[in-house]
Amino acid sequence: MSESFGPFARGAANTTYAQYFTGQSYLNMLTKDGLLIGNVTFEPECRNHWHIHHAGKGGGQILLCTAGRGWYQEWGKPARELHKGDVVVIPAGIKHWHGAAKDRWFVHLAIEIPGENARTEWLEPVIDADYNQLP
């Protein structure tokens, strides 16, 4: 079975942020100057931990889904299923996670919205019991 990884190269194993992921992800930084854009590929069942993009002004993240099937969830809200062509705008200060479905690879572009004193706070993993309830 062949998987589509979208229009960009998958990239190398995501060793930079591996400690903040459950499962294997891959990262291909498309831009590193000005606007940061990373092509993130998640193997089936892979997801990042809960996290918050902080900024004094501006900031946040935009996800542009390019292949596969995945999930996005904000703290206290139901998970949203994601597919190729979906866009998720995540304002600064929102606790959330995103990742692949149990049975499919998932790929998105992660665009960091510039902001004053922008930083990411990594939090606890998404617990298996919650993740495994997703279809």
Tab-separated table of N, CA, C and O in Angstrom:
chain	number	residue	atom	x	y	z
A	1	MET	N	0.852	-1.186	0.000
A	1	MET	CA	0.000	0.000	0.000
A	1	MET	C	0.885	1.231	0.000
A	1	MET	O	1.814	1.363	0.776
A	2	SER	N	0.618	2.115	-0.882
A	2	SER	CA	1.431	3.318	-0.983
A	2	SER	C	0.684	4.503	-0.383
A	2	SER	O	-0.498	4.684	-0.616
A	3	GLU	N	1.384	5.267	0.410
A	3	GLU	CA	0.807	6.445	1.062
A	3	GLU	C	1.227	7.696	0.314
A	3	GLU	O	2.353	7.786	-0.158
A	4	SER	N	0.345	8.672	0.238
A	4	SER	CA	0.695	9.970	-0.323
A	4	SER	C	1.172	10.861	0.808
A	4	SER	O	0.539	10.946	1.860
A	5	PHE	N	2.304	11.496	0.581
A	5	PHE	CA	2.853	12.384	1.598
A	5	PHE	C	2.732	13.845	1.185
A	5	PHE	O	3.416	14.696	1.731
A	6	GLY	N	1.848	14.140	0.248
A	6	GLY	CA	1.618	15.514	-0.149
A	6	GLY	C	2.692	16.027	-1.105
A	6	GLY	O	3.537	15.282	-1.576
A	7	PRO	N	2.674	17.328	-1.379
A	7	PRO	CA	3.539	17.894	-2.403
A	7	PRO	C	4.988	18.141	-1.968
A	7	PRO	O	5.833	18.426	-2.803
A	8	PHE	N	5.296	18.002	-0.685
A	8	PHE	CA	6.642	18.300	-0.198
A	8	PHE	C	7.330	17.031	0.277
A	8	PHE	O	6.667	16.075	0.689
A	9	ALA	N	8.650	17.032	0.262
A	9	ALA	CA	9.415	15.882	0.738
A	9	ALA	C	9.117	15.623	2.210
A	9	ALA	O	8.918	16.558	2.987
A	10	ARG	N	9.093	14.358	2.582
A	10	ARG	CA	8.752	13.964	3.949
A	10	ARG	C	9.742	14.516	4.968
A	10	ARG	O	9.350	14.902	6.060
A	11	GLY	N	11.000	14.537	4.667
A	11	GLY	CA	11.997	15.004	5.618
A	11	GLY	C	12.502	13.882	6.504
A	11	GLY	O	12.043	12.746	6.432
A	12	ALA	N	13.441	14.224	7.366
A	12	ALA	CA	14.075	13.256	8.247
A	12	ALA	C	13.246	13.044	9.508
A	12	ALA	O	12.357	13.836	9.829
A	13	ALA	N	13.585	11.989	10.236
A	13	ALA	CA	12.938	11.739	11.519
A	13	ALA	C	13.042	12.994	12.373
A	13	ALA	O	14.080	13.662	12.411
A	14	ASN	N	11.953	13.325	13.033
A	14	ASN	CA	11.849	14.559	13.816
A	14	ASN	C	12.533	14.373	15.179
A	14	ASN	O	11.874	14.219	16.200
A	15	THR	N	13.856	14.412	15.178
A	15	THR	CA	14.600	14.242	16.427
A	15	THR	C	14.572	15.511	17.278
A	15	THR	O	14.675	15.437	18.495
A	16	THR	N	14.411	16.664	16.656
A	16	THR	CA	14.406	17.935	17.387
A	16	THR	C	13.276	17.990	18.406
A	16	THR	O	13.463	18.452	19.530
A	17	TYR	N	12.094	17.525	18.023
A	17	TYR	CA	10.914	17.612	18.891
A	17	TYR	C	10.387	16.243	19.313
A	17	TYR	O	9.285	16.148	19.849
A	18	ALA	N	11.162	15.187	19.108
A	18	ALA	CA	10.691	13.818	19.381
A	18	ALA	C	10.170	13.646	20.804
A	18	ALA	O	9.206	12.910	21.032
A	19	GLN	N	10.764	14.348	21.754
A	19	GLN	CA	10.327	14.204	23.147
A	19	GLN	C	8.915	14.724	23.377
A	19	GLN	O	8.307	14.436	24.405
A	20	TYR	N	8.381	15.489	22.432
A	20	TYR	CA	7.037	16.064	22.551
A	20	TYR	C	6.022	15.345	21.670
A	20	TYR	O	4.935	15.872	21.419
A	21	PHE	N	6.367	14.154	21.182
A	21	PHE	CA	5.488	13.374	20.314
A	21	PHE	C	5.331	11.967	20.875
A	21	PHE	O	6.263	11.411	21.461
A	22	THR	N	4.151	11.390	20.674
A	22	THR	CA	3.915	9.980	20.901
A	22	THR	C	3.925	9.346	19.525
A	22	THR	O	3.092	9.686	18.681
A	23	GLY	N	4.881	8.476	19.251
A	23	GLY	CA	5.026	7.885	17.927
A	23	GLY	C	6.059	8.630	17.098
A	23	GLY	O	6.700	9.576	17.563
A	24	GLN	N	6.200	8.200	15.855
A	24	GLN	CA	7.237	8.733	14.965
A	24	GLN	C	6.684	9.823	14.045
A	24	GLN	O	5.670	9.627	13.376
A	25	SER	N	7.375	10.948	14.031
A	25	SER	CA	7.049	12.030	13.096
A	25	SER	C	8.297	12.378	12.311
A	25	SER	O	9.418	11.994	12.669
A	26	TYR	N	8.087	13.119	11.223
A	26	TYR	CA	9.168	13.549	10.335
A	26	TYR	C	9.001	15.042	10.106
A	26	TYR	O	7.875	15.544	10.038
A	27	LEU	N	10.136	15.743	9.960
A	27	LEU	CA	10.082	17.198	9.818
A	27	LEU	C	10.962	17.652	8.663
A	27	LEU	O	12.136	17.287	8.572
A	28	ASN	N	10.368	18.461	7.790
A	28	ASN	CA	11.092	19.100	6.696
A	28	ASN	C	10.810	20.594	6.808
A	28	ASN	O	9.713	21.047	6.457
A	29	MET	N	11.762	21.350	7.345
A	29	MET	CA	11.577	22.805	7.459
A	29	MET	C	11.682	23.422	6.068
A	29	MET	O	12.725	23.355	5.427
A	30	LEU	N	10.584	24.002	5.605
A	30	LEU	CA	10.541	24.612	4.271
A	30	LEU	C	11.116	26.020	4.297
A	30	LEU	O	11.709	26.462	3.321
A	31	THR	N	10.903	26.743	5.389
A	31	THR	CA	11.505	28.066	5.570
A	31	THR	C	11.933	28.198	7.028
A	31	THR	O	11.272	27.679	7.927
A	32	LYS	N	13.048	28.884	7.227
A	32	LYS	CA	13.551	29.112	8.586
A	32	LYS	C	13.772	30.597	8.858
A	32	LYS	O	14.023	30.973	9.988
A	33	ASP	N	13.678	31.398	7.823
A	33	ASP	CA	13.868	32.846	7.964
A	33	ASP	C	12.529	33.542	7.816
A	33	ASP	O	11.762	33.245	6.902
A	34	GLY	N	12.257	34.492	8.720
A	34	GLY	CA	10.986	35.221	8.652
A	34	GLY	C	9.860	34.351	9.143
A	34	GLY	O	9.728	34.083	10.332
A	35	LEU	N	9.059	33.863	8.237
A	35	LEU	CA	7.925	33.011	8.561
A	35	LEU	C	8.401	31.557	8.601
A	35	LEU	O	8.893	31.029	7.606
A	36	LEU	N	8.266	30.904	9.761
A	36	LEU	CA	8.692	29.509	9.896
A	36	LEU	C	7.592	28.589	9.389
A	36	LEU	O	6.444	28.660	9.845
A	37	ILE	N	7.951	27.717	8.433
A	37	ILE	CA	6.999	26.756	7.878
A	37	ILE	C	7.664	25.388	7.866
A	37	ILE	O	8.716	25.199	7.249
A	38	GLY	N	7.031	24.444	8.548
A	38	GLY	CA	7.536	23.080	8.575
A	38	GLY	C	6.518	22.117	8.003
A	38	GLY	O	5.328	22.212	8.296
A	39	ASN	N	7.001	21.194	7.167
A	39	ASN	CA	6.166	20.110	6.674
A	39	ASN	C	6.312	18.968	7.687
A	39	ASN	O	7.397	18.415	7.859
A	40	VAL	N	5.226	18.659	8.397
A	40	VAL	CA	5.264	17.651	9.456
A	40	VAL	C	4.469	16.431	8.992
A	40	VAL	O	3.309	16.547	8.616
A	41	THR	N	5.123	15.267	9.043
A	41	THR	CA	4.503	14.005	8.660
A	41	THR	C	4.390	13.129	9.895
A	41	THR	O	5.371	12.952	10.628
A	42	PHE	N	3.199	12.583	10.125
A	42	PHE	CA	2.919	11.734	11.280
A	42	PHE	C	2.641	10.314	10.797
A	42	PHE	O	1.774	10.118	9.940
A	43	GLU	N	3.316	9.327	11.348
A	43	GLU	CA	2.954	7.939	11.086
A	43	GLU	C	1.605	7.666	11.760
A	43	GLU	O	1.199	8.401	12.667
A	44	PRO	N	0.897	6.602	11.344
A	44	PRO	CA	-0.349	6.263	12.020
A	44	PRO	C	-0.148	6.195	13.542
A	44	PRO	O	0.869	5.687	14.017
A	45	GLU	N	-1.103	6.725	14.285
A	45	GLU	CA	-1.137	6.806	15.750
A	45	GLU	C	-0.206	7.871	16.334
A	45	GLU	O	-0.233	8.101	17.535
A	46	CYS	N	0.609	8.517	15.524
A	46	CYS	CA	1.515	9.544	16.040
A	46	CYS	C	0.743	10.836	16.281
A	46	CYS	O	-0.109	11.234	15.483
A	47	ARG	N	1.053	11.469	17.407
A	47	ARG	CA	0.462	12.780	17.712
A	47	ARG	C	1.419	13.531	18.622
A	47	ARG	O	2.227	12.935	19.325
A	48	ASN	N	1.300	14.864	18.562
A	48	ASN	CA	2.137	15.644	19.473
A	48	ASN	C	1.428	15.791	20.811
A	48	ASN	O	0.261	15.444	20.963
A	49	HIS	N	2.169	16.254	21.795
A	49	HIS	CA	1.608	16.461	23.130
A	49	HIS	C	0.743	17.718	23.113
A	49	HIS	O	0.825	18.551	22.204
A	50	TRP	N	-0.069	17.862	24.148
A	50	TRP	CA	-0.779	19.108	24.349
A	50	TRP	C	0.260	20.222	24.396
A	50	TRP	O	1.357	20.035	24.953
A	51	HIS	N	-0.044	21.349	23.803
A	51	HIS	CA	0.890	22.476	23.839
A	51	HIS	C	0.144	23.782	23.610
A	51	HIS	O	-1.008	23.785	23.183
A	52	ILE	N	0.837	24.883	23.934
A	52	ILE	CA	0.282	26.225	23.785
A	52	ILE	C	1.318	27.097	23.095
A	52	ILE	O	2.487	27.094	23.488
A	53	HIS	N	0.876	27.829	22.076
A	53	HIS	CA	1.727	28.842	21.442
A	53	HIS	C	1.439	30.165	22.146
A	53	HIS	O	0.339	30.697	22.026
A	54	HIS	N	2.409	30.642	22.887
A	54	HIS	CA	2.254	31.893	23.635
A	54	HIS	C	2.836	33.057	22.834
A	54	HIS	O	3.774	32.875	22.053
A	55	ALA	N	2.305	34.243	23.047
A	55	ALA	CA	2.862	35.477	22.480
A	55	ALA	C	2.259	36.658	23.226
A	55	ALA	O	1.088	36.621	23.621
A	56	GLY	N	3.068	37.699	23.416
A	56	GLY	CA	2.564	38.915	24.037
A	56	GLY	C	1.590	39.641	23.118
A	56	GLY	O	0.623	40.253	23.553
A	57	LYS	N	1.820	39.522	21.819
A	57	LYS	CA	0.957	40.115	20.799
A	57	LYS	C	1.137	39.286	19.536
A	57	LYS	O	2.259	38.901	19.205
A	58	GLY	N	0.038	39.010	18.819
A	58	GLY	CA	0.134	38.173	17.621
A	58	GLY	C	0.341	36.723	18.010
A	58	GLY	O	-0.159	36.257	19.025
A	59	GLY	N	1.104	36.006	17.209
A	59	GLY	CA	1.451	34.627	17.504
A	59	GLY	C	0.360	33.640	17.155
A	59	GLY	O	-0.676	33.981	16.594
A	60	GLY	N	0.615	32.391	17.474
A	60	GLY	CA	-0.286	31.300	17.152
A	60	GLY	C	0.283	30.447	16.034
A	60	GLY	O	1.473	30.520	15.719
A	61	GLN	N	-0.574	29.650	15.434
A	61	GLN	CA	-0.136	28.708	14.411
A	61	GLN	C	-1.266	28.469	13.422
A	61	GLN	O	-2.447	28.546	13.783
A	62	ILE	N	-0.885	28.160	12.189
A	62	ILE	CA	-1.839	27.746	11.163
A	62	ILE	C	-1.391	26.383	10.642
A	62	ILE	O	-0.207	26.180	10.363
A	63	LEU	N	-2.344	25.459	10.536
A	63	LEU	CA	-2.078	24.146	9.956
A	63	LEU	C	-2.771	24.066	8.603
A	63	LEU	O	-3.975	24.329	8.504
A	64	LEU	N	-2.016	23.712	7.569
A	64	LEU	CA	-2.563	23.473	6.238
A	64	LEU	C	-2.395	21.984	5.953
A	64	LEU	O	-1.272	21.506	5.762
A	65	CYS	N	-3.485	21.251	5.936
A	65	CYS	CA	-3.430	19.797	5.797
A	65	CYS	C	-3.228	19.436	4.325
A	65	CYS	O	-3.961	19.909	3.460
A	66	THR	N	-2.229	18.584	4.063
A	66	THR	CA	-1.875	18.280	2.678
A	66	THR	C	-2.051	16.818	2.291
A	66	THR	O	-2.071	16.515	1.101
A	67	ALA	N	-2.170	15.903	3.262
A	67	ALA	CA	-2.334	14.487	2.916
A	67	ALA	C	-2.794	13.699	4.136
A	67	ALA	O	-2.524	14.077	5.279
A	68	GLY	N	-3.494	12.601	3.869
A	68	GLY	CA	-3.865	11.670	4.924
A	68	GLY	C	-5.076	12.088	5.739
A	68	GLY	O	-5.905	12.896	5.310
A	69	ARG	N	-5.152	11.514	6.939
A	69	ARG	CA	-6.258	11.794	7.858
A	69	ARG	C	-5.685	11.982	9.255
A	69	ARG	O	-4.856	11.195	9.709
A	70	GLY	N	-6.146	13.032	9.919
A	70	GLY	CA	-5.627	13.309	11.249
A	70	GLY	C	-6.663	13.944	12.140
A	70	GLY	O	-7.858	13.973	11.816
A	71	TRP	N	-6.164	14.478	13.265
A	71	TRP	CA	-7.026	15.070	14.285
A	71	TRP	C	-6.422	16.349	14.821
A	71	TRP	O	-5.200	16.496	14.894
A	72	TYR	N	-7.310	17.244	15.222
A	72	TYR	CA	-6.940	18.463	15.943
A	72	TYR	C	-7.926	18.590	17.093
A	72	TYR	O	-9.130	18.397	16.915
A	73	GLN	N	-7.408	18.938	18.277
A	73	GLN	CA	-8.312	19.109	19.412
A	73	GLN	C	-7.828	20.234	20.301
A	73	GLN	O	-6.629	20.336	20.602
A	74	GLU	N	-8.775	21.076	20.702
A	74	GLU	CA	-8.523	22.111	21.702
A	74	GLU	C	-8.992	21.586	23.049
A	74	GLU	O	-9.968	20.830	23.127
A	75	TRP	N	-8.313	21.996	24.103
A	75	TRP	CA	-8.642	21.575	25.463
A	75	TRP	C	-10.116	21.849	25.762
A	75	TRP	O	-10.609	22.946	25.516
A	76	GLY	N	-10.816	20.823	26.252
A	76	GLY	CA	-12.214	20.977	26.642
A	76	GLY	C	-13.205	20.905	25.501
A	76	GLY	O	-14.407	21.071	25.715
A	77	LYS	N	-12.738	20.652	24.271
A	77	LYS	CA	-13.626	20.572	23.106
A	77	LYS	C	-13.456	19.218	22.432
A	77	LYS	O	-12.425	18.564	22.585
A	78	PRO	N	-14.448	18.799	21.619
A	78	PRO	CA	-14.299	17.537	20.896
A	78	PRO	C	-13.222	17.647	19.817
A	78	PRO	O	-12.955	18.733	19.286
A	79	ALA	N	-12.589	16.513	19.499
A	79	ALA	CA	-11.579	16.471	18.435
A	79	ALA	C	-12.246	16.700	17.081
A	79	ALA	O	-13.389	16.303	16.856
A	80	ARG	N	-11.512	17.338	16.190
A	80	ARG	CA	-11.969	17.628	14.823
A	80	ARG	C	-11.159	16.776	13.855
A	80	ARG	O	-9.926	16.810	13.871
A	81	GLU	N	-11.839	16.003	13.016
A	81	GLU	CA	-11.152	15.186	12.018
A	81	GLU	C	-10.620	16.083	10.902
A	81	GLU	O	-11.310	17.009	10.461
A	82	LEU	N	-9.396	15.796	10.454
A	82	LEU	CA	-8.745	16.610	9.431
A	82	LEU	C	-8.406	15.776	8.196
A	82	LEU	O	-8.023	14.611	8.311
A	83	HIS	N	-8.542	16.427	7.027
A	83	HIS	CA	-8.234	15.808	5.739
A	83	HIS	C	-7.507	16.816	4.855
A	83	HIS	O	-7.502	18.027	5.140
A	84	LYS	N	-6.962	16.324	3.749
A	84	LYS	CA	-6.298	17.173	2.763
A	84	LYS	C	-7.197	18.356	2.414
A	84	LYS	O	-8.387	18.188	2.151
A	85	GLY	N	-6.627	19.558	2.466
A	85	GLY	CA	-7.374	20.768	2.138
A	85	GLY	C	-7.934	21.499	3.344
A	85	GLY	O	-8.350	22.646	3.227
A	86	ASP	N	-7.946	20.860	4.517
A	86	ASP	CA	-8.440	21.534	5.721
A	86	ASP	C	-7.417	22.535	6.240
A	86	ASP	O	-6.204	22.344	6.098
A	87	VAL	N	-7.926	23.598	6.843
A	87	VAL	CA	-7.095	24.652	7.431
A	87	VAL	C	-7.531	24.833	8.875
A	87	VAL	O	-8.731	24.894	9.165
A	88	VAL	N	-6.556	24.912	9.770
A	88	VAL	CA	-6.837	25.140	11.180
A	88	VAL	C	-6.057	26.379	11.611
A	88	VAL	O	-4.841	26.431	11.452
A	89	VAL	N	-6.761	27.371	12.125
A	89	VAL	CA	-6.129	28.582	12.654
A	89	VAL	C	-6.171	28.477	14.169
A	89	VAL	O	-7.252	28.372	14.756
A	90	ILE	N	-4.993	28.513	14.775
A	90	ILE	CA	-4.880	28.327	16.228
A	90	ILE	C	-4.363	29.624	16.841
A	90	ILE	O	-3.176	29.955	16.688
A	91	PRO	N	-5.215	30.377	17.503
A	91	PRO	CA	-4.757	31.620	18.132
A	91	PRO	C	-3.765	31.339	19.259
A	91	PRO	O	-3.772	30.249	19.844
A	92	ALA	N	-2.952	32.314	19.563
A	92	ALA	CA	-2.046	32.201	20.704
A	92	ALA	C	-2.865	31.951	21.965
A	92	ALA	O	-3.996	32.429	22.102
A	93	GLY	N	-2.295	31.159	22.869
A	93	GLY	CA	-2.931	30.923	24.156
A	93	GLY	C	-3.889	29.751	24.206
A	93	GLY	O	-4.455	29.470	25.261
A	94	ILE	N	-4.092	29.029	23.102
A	94	ILE	CA	-5.034	27.910	23.060
A	94	ILE	C	-4.280	26.593	23.258
A	94	ILE	O	-3.390	26.251	22.477
A	95	LYS	N	-4.657	25.837	24.276
A	95	LYS	CA	-4.064	24.526	24.529
A	95	LYS	C	-4.666	23.536	23.531
A	95	LYS	O	-5.898	23.438	23.419
A	96	HIS	N	-3.804	22.793	22.824
A	96	HIS	CA	-4.275	21.913	21.758
A	96	HIS	C	-3.252	20.819	21.457
A	96	HIS	O	-2.122	20.869	21.932
A	97	TRP	N	-3.666	19.874	20.602
A	97	TRP	CA	-2.759	18.874	20.030
A	97	TRP	C	-3.238	18.556	18.620
A	97	TRP	O	-4.372	18.847	18.249
A	98	HIS	N	-2.370	17.917	17.828
A	98	HIS	CA	-2.736	17.457	16.493
A	98	HIS	C	-1.883	16.257	16.126
A	98	HIS	O	-0.773	16.101	16.638
A	99	GLY	N	-2.428	15.409	15.256
A	99	GLY	CA	-1.687	14.219	14.855
A	99	GLY	C	-2.493	13.341	13.928
A	99	GLY	O	-3.568	13.719	13.467
A	100	ALA	N	-1.946	12.148	13.679
A	100	ALA	CA	-2.523	11.221	12.708
A	100	ALA	C	-3.668	10.407	13.308
A	100	ALA	O	-3.761	10.232	14.525
A	101	ALA	N	-4.494	9.890	12.418
A	101	ALA	CA	-5.498	8.894	12.796
A	101	ALA	C	-4.780	7.578	13.095
A	101	ALA	O	-3.602	7.403	12.750
A	102	LYS	N	-5.480	6.652	13.731
A	102	LYS	CA	-4.868	5.375	14.105
A	102	LYS	C	-4.430	4.561	12.891
A	102	LYS	O	-3.466	3.801	12.979
A	103	ASP	N	-5.151	4.704	11.773
A	103	ASP	CA	-4.924	3.836	10.622
A	103	ASP	C	-4.365	4.543	9.394
A	103	ASP	O	-4.292	3.953	8.323
A	104	ARG	N	-3.989	5.821	9.525
A	104	ARG	CA	-3.540	6.581	8.352
A	104	ARG	C	-2.378	7.496	8.700
A	104	ARG	O	-2.280	8.003	9.816
A	105	TRP	N	-1.516	7.717	7.734
A	105	TRP	CA	-0.502	8.759	7.841
A	105	TRP	C	-1.229	10.100	7.760
A	105	TRP	O	-2.342	10.186	7.238
A	106	PHE	N	-0.577	11.147	8.228
A	106	PHE	CA	-1.149	12.485	8.173
A	106	PHE	C	-0.015	13.484	7.965
A	106	PHE	O	1.054	13.351	8.568
A	107	VAL	N	-0.270	14.466	7.097
A	107	VAL	CA	0.749	15.474	6.798
A	107	VAL	C	0.112	16.850	6.825
A	107	VAL	O	-0.972	17.052	6.272
A	108	HIS	N	0.799	17.797	7.475
A	108	HIS	CA	0.357	19.188	7.424
A	108	HIS	C	1.559	20.118	7.397
A	108	HIS	O	2.655	19.758	7.810
A	109	LEU	N	1.317	21.299	6.865
A	109	LEU	CA	2.283	22.381	6.999
A	109	LEU	C	1.953	23.091	8.300
A	109	LEU	O	0.790	23.429	8.550
A	110	ALA	N	2.951	23.304	9.125
A	110	ALA	CA	2.782	24.054	10.372
A	110	ALA	C	3.424	25.417	10.156
A	110	ALA	O	4.635	25.516	9.932
A	111	ILE	N	2.604	26.453	10.197
A	111	ILE	CA	3.066	27.822	9.977
A	111	ILE	C	3.011	28.563	11.304
A	111	ILE	O	1.938	28.689	11.900
A	112	GLU	N	4.150	29.020	11.760
A	112	GLU	CA	4.207	29.773	13.012
A	112	GLU	C	3.878	31.233	12.709
A	112	GLU	O	4.564	31.885	11.916
A	113	ILE	N	2.829	31.738	13.333
A	113	ILE	CA	2.443	33.135	13.138
A	113	ILE	C	3.378	34.007	13.974
A	113	ILE	O	3.517	33.781	15.180
A	114	PRO	N	4.045	34.972	13.363
A	114	PRO	CA	4.959	35.818	14.131
A	114	PRO	C	4.235	36.549	15.261
A	114	PRO	O	3.073	36.933	15.131
A	115	GLY	N	4.932	36.709	16.372
A	115	GLY	CA	4.359	37.405	17.519
A	115	GLY	C	5.459	37.918	18.425
A	115	GLY	O	6.613	37.477	18.340
A	116	GLU	N	5.090	38.834	19.292
A	116	GLU	CA	6.046	39.366	20.263
A	116	GLU	C	6.280	38.335	21.359
A	116	GLU	O	5.323	37.802	21.926
A	117	ASN	N	7.541	38.045	21.631
A	117	ASN	CA	7.919	37.063	22.655
A	117	ASN	C	7.224	35.714	22.435
A	117	ASN	O	6.771	35.081	23.390
A	118	ALA	N	7.131	35.295	21.188
A	118	ALA	CA	6.460	34.033	20.853
A	118	ALA	C	7.299	32.850	21.325
A	118	ALA	O	8.523	32.839	21.193
A	119	ARG	N	6.606	31.871	21.891
A	119	ARG	CA	7.253	30.634	22.329
A	119	ARG	C	6.194	29.549	22.438
A	119	ARG	O	5.001	29.840	22.548
A	120	THR	N	6.650	28.305	22.393
A	120	THR	CA	5.745	27.172	22.552
A	120	THR	C	5.994	26.529	23.905
A	120	THR	O	7.138	26.261	24.268
A	121	GLU	N	4.914	26.302	24.641
A	121	GLU	CA	4.984	25.589	25.913
A	121	GLU	C	4.464	24.176	25.682
A	121	GLU	O	3.293	23.982	25.350
A	122	TRP	N	5.343	23.184	25.829
A	122	TRP	CA	4.957	21.787	25.656
A	122	TRP	C	4.453	21.238	26.978
A	122	TRP	O	5.064	21.456	28.022
A	123	LEU	N	3.345	20.503	26.913
A	123	LEU	CA	2.669	20.013	28.109
A	123	LEU	C	2.593	18.480	28.092
A	123	LEU	O	3.426	17.836	27.470
A	124	GLU	N	1.588	17.925	28.740
A	124	GLU	CA	1.478	16.481	28.898
A	124	GLU	C	1.074	15.797	27.588
A	124	GLU	O	0.452	16.406	26.719
A	125	PRO	N	1.414	14.498	27.463
A	125	PRO	CA	0.971	13.733	26.290
A	125	PRO	C	-0.547	13.576	26.276
A	125	PRO	O	-1.202	13.645	27.329
A	126	VAL	N	-1.093	13.367	25.102
A	126	VAL	CA	-2.498	12.992	24.954
A	126	VAL	C	-2.596	11.550	25.449
A	126	VAL	O	-1.865	10.682	24.955
A	127	ILE	N	-3.455	11.300	26.413
A	127	ILE	CA	-3.490	9.955	26.982
A	127	ILE	C	-4.121	8.961	26.003
A	127	ILE	O	-5.033	9.299	25.243
A	128	ASP	N	-3.576	7.734	26.013
A	128	ASP	CA	-4.030	6.703	25.078
A	128	ASP	C	-5.530	6.461	25.174
A	128	ASP	O	-6.194	6.278	24.154
A	129	ALA	N	-6.085	6.447	26.378
A	129	ALA	CA	-7.522	6.169	26.548
A	129	ALA	C	-8.363	7.183	25.785
A	129	ALA	O	-9.372	6.822	25.166
A	130	ASP	N	-7.971	8.456	25.798
A	130	ASP	CA	-8.714	9.486	25.053
A	130	ASP	C	-8.489	9.344	23.552
A	130	ASP	O	-9.433	9.372	22.761
A	131	TYR	N	-7.234	9.177	23.157
A	131	TYR	CA	-6.911	9.047	21.735
A	131	TYR	C	-7.600	7.830	21.119
A	131	TYR	O	-8.141	7.895	20.014
A	132	ASN	N	-7.581	6.711	21.832
A	132	ASN	CA	-8.133	5.464	21.295
A	132	ASN	C	-9.646	5.479	21.132
A	132	ASN	O	-10.213	4.612	20.475
A	133	GLN	N	-10.331	6.466	21.699
A	133	GLN	CA	-11.778	6.611	21.502
A	133	GLN	C	-12.106	7.227	20.147
A	133	GLN	O	-13.248	7.150	19.692
A	134	LEU	N	-11.111	7.849	19.501
A	134	LEU	CA	-11.341	8.483	18.201
A	134	LEU	C	-11.459	7.399	17.133
A	134	LEU	O	-10.728	6.405	17.173
A	135	PRO	N	-12.353	7.588	16.147
A	135	PRO	CA	-12.507	6.565	15.098
A	135	PRO	C	-11.304	6.497	14.156
A	135	PRO	O	-10.557	7.390	14.020
